[in-house]
Tab-separated table of C-alpha atoms in Angstrom:
chain	number	residue	atom	x	y	z
Y	1	ARG	CA	-14.312	-1.283	4.929
Y	2	PHE	CA	-13.001	-3.025	1.851
Y	3	ASP	CA	-14.553	-5.415	-0.644
Y	4	VAL	CA	-12.933	-8.413	-2.302
Y	5	ILE	CA	-14.354	-8.695	-5.813
Y	6	ASP	CA	-13.989	-11.577	-8.249
Y	7	VAL	CA	-12.800	-9.855	-11.412
Y	8	GLU	CA	-14.256	-12.470	-13.764
Y	9	SER	CA	-17.768	-12.548	-12.292
Y	10	GLY	CA	-17.842	-9.050	-10.813
Y	11	GLU	CA	-19.291	-10.523	-7.612
Y	12	THR	CA	-18.231	-9.365	-4.159
Y	13	THR	CA	-16.820	-12.400	-2.362
Y	14	TYR	CA	-16.109	-10.636	0.953
Y	15	THR	CA	-16.863	-7.321	2.655
Y	16	SER	CA	-14.754	-6.468	5.685
Y	17	PRO	CA	-16.138	-4.928	8.852
Y	18	ALA	CA	-15.848	-1.153	9.084
Y	19	LEU	CA	-12.257	0.056	9.419
Y	20	PRO	CA	-11.455	2.534	12.221
Y	21	ALA	CA	-9.792	5.080	9.917
Y	22	SER	CA	-9.091	5.992	6.310
Y	23	ILE	CA	-6.887	3.760	4.169
Y	24	GLU	CA	-3.546	5.375	3.315
Y	25	ALA	CA	-1.716	2.536	1.559
Y	26	ILE	CA	-2.163	-1.126	0.615
Y	27	ASP	CA	-0.136	-4.024	-0.718
Y	28	LEU	CA	-0.786	-7.687	-1.420
Y	29	SER	CA	1.698	-10.396	-0.453
Y	30	PRO	CA	3.356	-12.273	-3.339
Y	31	ASP	CA	1.277	-15.405	-2.633
Y	32	GLY	CA	-1.927	-13.340	-2.755
Y	33	LYS	CA	-3.032	-14.477	0.707
Y	34	THR	CA	-2.218	-11.454	2.891
Y	35	LEU	CA	-3.440	-7.896	2.431
Y	36	ALA	CA	-1.537	-5.147	4.277
Y	37	ILE	CA	-3.521	-1.968	4.948
Y	38	ALA	CA	-2.004	1.213	6.420
Y	39	LEU	CA	-4.597	3.261	8.265
Y	40	TYR	CA	-4.321	6.945	9.106
Y	41	GLN	CA	-5.669	7.727	12.539
Y	42	LYS	CA	-4.490	9.119	15.877
Y	43	ASP	CA	-2.283	6.044	16.355
Y	44	ASP	CA	-1.329	5.127	12.794
Y	45	CYS	CA	-1.338	1.379	12.321
Y	46	ILE	CA	-0.985	-1.400	9.802
Y	47	GLN	CA	-3.477	-4.250	9.631
Y	48	LEU	CA	-2.725	-7.625	8.051
Y	49	TRP	CA	-5.726	-9.504	6.649
Y	50	ASN	CA	-5.765	-13.173	5.657
Y	51	LEU	CA	-7.903	-13.099	2.507
Y	52	GLU	CA	-8.468	-16.867	2.449
Y	53	GLU	CA	-9.752	-16.929	6.040
Y	54	LYS	CA	-11.428	-13.522	5.600
Y	55	ARG	CA	-10.159	-12.109	8.888
Y	56	MET	CA	-7.657	-9.654	10.318
Y	57	VAL	CA	-4.665	-11.573	11.681
Y	58	SER	CA	-2.513	-8.769	13.055
Y	59	THR	CA	-2.407	-5.058	13.739
Y	60	PHE	CA	0.633	-3.023	14.731
Y	61	ALA	CA	1.747	0.596	14.898
Y	62	HIS	CA	4.902	2.278	13.722
Y	63	ARG	CA	7.278	3.797	16.277
Y	64	PHE	CA	8.396	7.179	14.974
Y	65	GLY	CA	6.897	9.492	17.573
Y	66	PRO	CA	5.640	13.026	16.814
Y	67	GLY	CA	5.603	14.489	13.335
Y	68	ASP	CA	3.954	13.853	9.996
Y	69	ASN	CA	3.766	10.068	10.123
Y	70	ARG	CA	1.286	9.512	7.329
Y	71	PHE	CA	2.013	6.414	5.315
Y	72	GLY	CA	3.121	6.904	1.744
Y	73	LYS	CA	3.397	3.343	0.447
Y	74	LEU	CA	3.596	-0.274	1.584
Y	75	ALA	CA	5.541	-3.069	-0.098
Y	76	PHE	CA	6.042	-6.743	0.688
Y	77	ASP	CA	9.401	-8.277	-0.143
Y	78	PRO	CA	9.375	-11.114	-2.729
Y	79	THR	CA	9.142	-13.784	-0.001
Y	80	GLY	CA	6.257	-12.105	1.836
Y	81	GLU	CA	8.321	-12.292	5.039
Y	82	ARG	CA	9.084	-8.571	5.311
Y	83	LEU	CA	6.880	-5.517	4.996
Y	84	TYR	CA	8.336	-2.109	4.146
Y	85	ALA	CA	6.515	1.158	4.840
Y	86	ALA	CA	7.457	4.572	3.443
Y	87	PHE	CA	6.171	7.603	5.283
Y	88	GLY	CA	5.275	11.105	4.116
Y	89	GLU	CA	8.270	12.689	5.807
Y	90	GLY	CA	10.782	10.499	4.010
Y	91	ARG	CA	11.332	7.654	6.444
Y	92	ILE	CA	11.172	3.907	5.888
Y	93	GLN	CA	10.287	1.235	8.413
Y	94	ILE	CA	10.778	-2.518	8.036
Y	95	TRP	CA	8.972	-5.345	9.821
Y	96	ASP	CA	9.982	-9.003	9.926
Y	97	LEU	CA	6.476	-10.493	9.846
Y	98	ASP	CA	7.556	-13.919	11.101
Y	99	LYS	CA	8.781	-12.312	14.317
Y	100	LEU	CA	5.734	-10.242	15.289
Y	101	GLY	CA	5.307	-10.643	19.040
Y	102	ALA	CA	2.258	-11.797	20.953
Y	103	ASP	CA	1.175	-8.166	21.285
Y	104	ASP	CA	1.470	-7.777	17.507
Y	105	ALA	CA	3.969	-4.934	17.840
Y	106	MET	CA	7.392	-4.869	16.194
Y	107	THR	CA	10.340	-2.520	16.418
Y	108	PRO	CA	11.665	-1.692	12.939
Y	109	LEU	CA	14.830	-3.396	11.769
Y	110	ARG	CA	16.143	-0.134	10.329
Y	111	VAL	CA	14.960	3.356	9.524
Y	112	ALA	CA	16.573	4.861	6.412
Y	113	GLY	CA	16.732	8.611	6.083
Y	114	PRO	CA	16.317	11.444	6.376
Y	115	LEU	CA	15.240	11.653	2.760
Y	116	ASP	CA	12.487	13.548	0.959
Y	117	SER	CA	8.836	12.548	1.056
Y	118	PHE	CA	8.297	9.229	-0.686
Y	119	TRP	CA	5.701	8.899	-3.443
Y	120	GLY	CA	6.437	5.324	-4.389
Y	121	LEU	CA	7.976	2.159	-2.969
Y	122	HIS	CA	9.065	-1.083	-4.607
Y	123	VAL	CA	11.241	-4.037	-3.622
Y	124	ASP	CA	13.166	-5.574	-6.520
Y	125	PRO	CA	12.398	-9.222	-7.433
Y	126	ALA	CA	15.605	-10.425	-5.751
Y	127	GLY	CA	14.724	-8.575	-2.532
Y	128	LYS	CA	18.095	-6.829	-2.459
Y	129	HIS	CA	17.078	-3.238	-3.290
Y	130	LEU	CA	14.349	-0.861	-2.246
Y	131	ILE	CA	13.379	1.660	-4.919
Y	132	THR	CA	11.511	4.852	-4.117
Y	133	HIS	CA	10.994	8.345	-5.534
Y	134	ASN	CA	9.909	11.763	-4.349
Y	135	GLY	CA	7.956	14.703	-5.711
Y	136	ASN	CA	11.134	16.364	-7.000
Y	137	ASP	CA	11.743	13.676	-9.636
Y	138	THR	CA	14.504	12.043	-7.591
Y	139	ILE	CA	14.750	8.245	-7.621
Y	140	TYR	CA	16.449	6.486	-4.720
Y	141	VAL	CA	17.834	2.954	-5.056
Y	142	LEU	CA	18.607	1.746	-1.535
Y	143	ARG	CA	20.743	-1.364	-1.166
Y	144	LEU	CA	19.374	-3.597	1.600
Y	145	ASN	CA	21.851	-5.330	3.877
Y	146	GLN	CA	21.431	-8.901	5.253
Y	147	GLU	CA	19.259	-7.716	8.175
Y	148	GLN	CA	16.979	-5.675	5.934
Y	149	ALA	CA	16.520	-8.170	3.095
Y	150	ALA	CA	14.943	-11.579	3.524
Y	151	ASP	CA	17.222	-14.426	2.487
Y	152	GLN	CA	16.249	-15.853	-0.890
């Protein structure tokens, strides 16, 4: 479960129902309305929660197949229209959130790699570059093409 706490008052304004697995990564959309949570379980998944409505609005799994598919980091793009996920084995997956199907599943737009395990993930303010690093002190600056970057 997770709690939403008002920082000024210290009061809990919302407590979610129990989550089915441990939380691996989180990110908050730029408008502060959507919380993305990556869960580690048999079928790794990402849940999107609308914090204003206090409910889960979508859940979807990644599509890598066998291997170490633990999430490393999540990052929304500056528009909140795309969600990027970095995985422990050095792969990145991208979802166009406006195009999630009725079954809430989405095929990634592109998988970048193979690279080393990612320990961080950030989308630049213009939404044109994805920045990540690994445990060997290597920083990757990945230029996103039109399909991978939301139009600003």
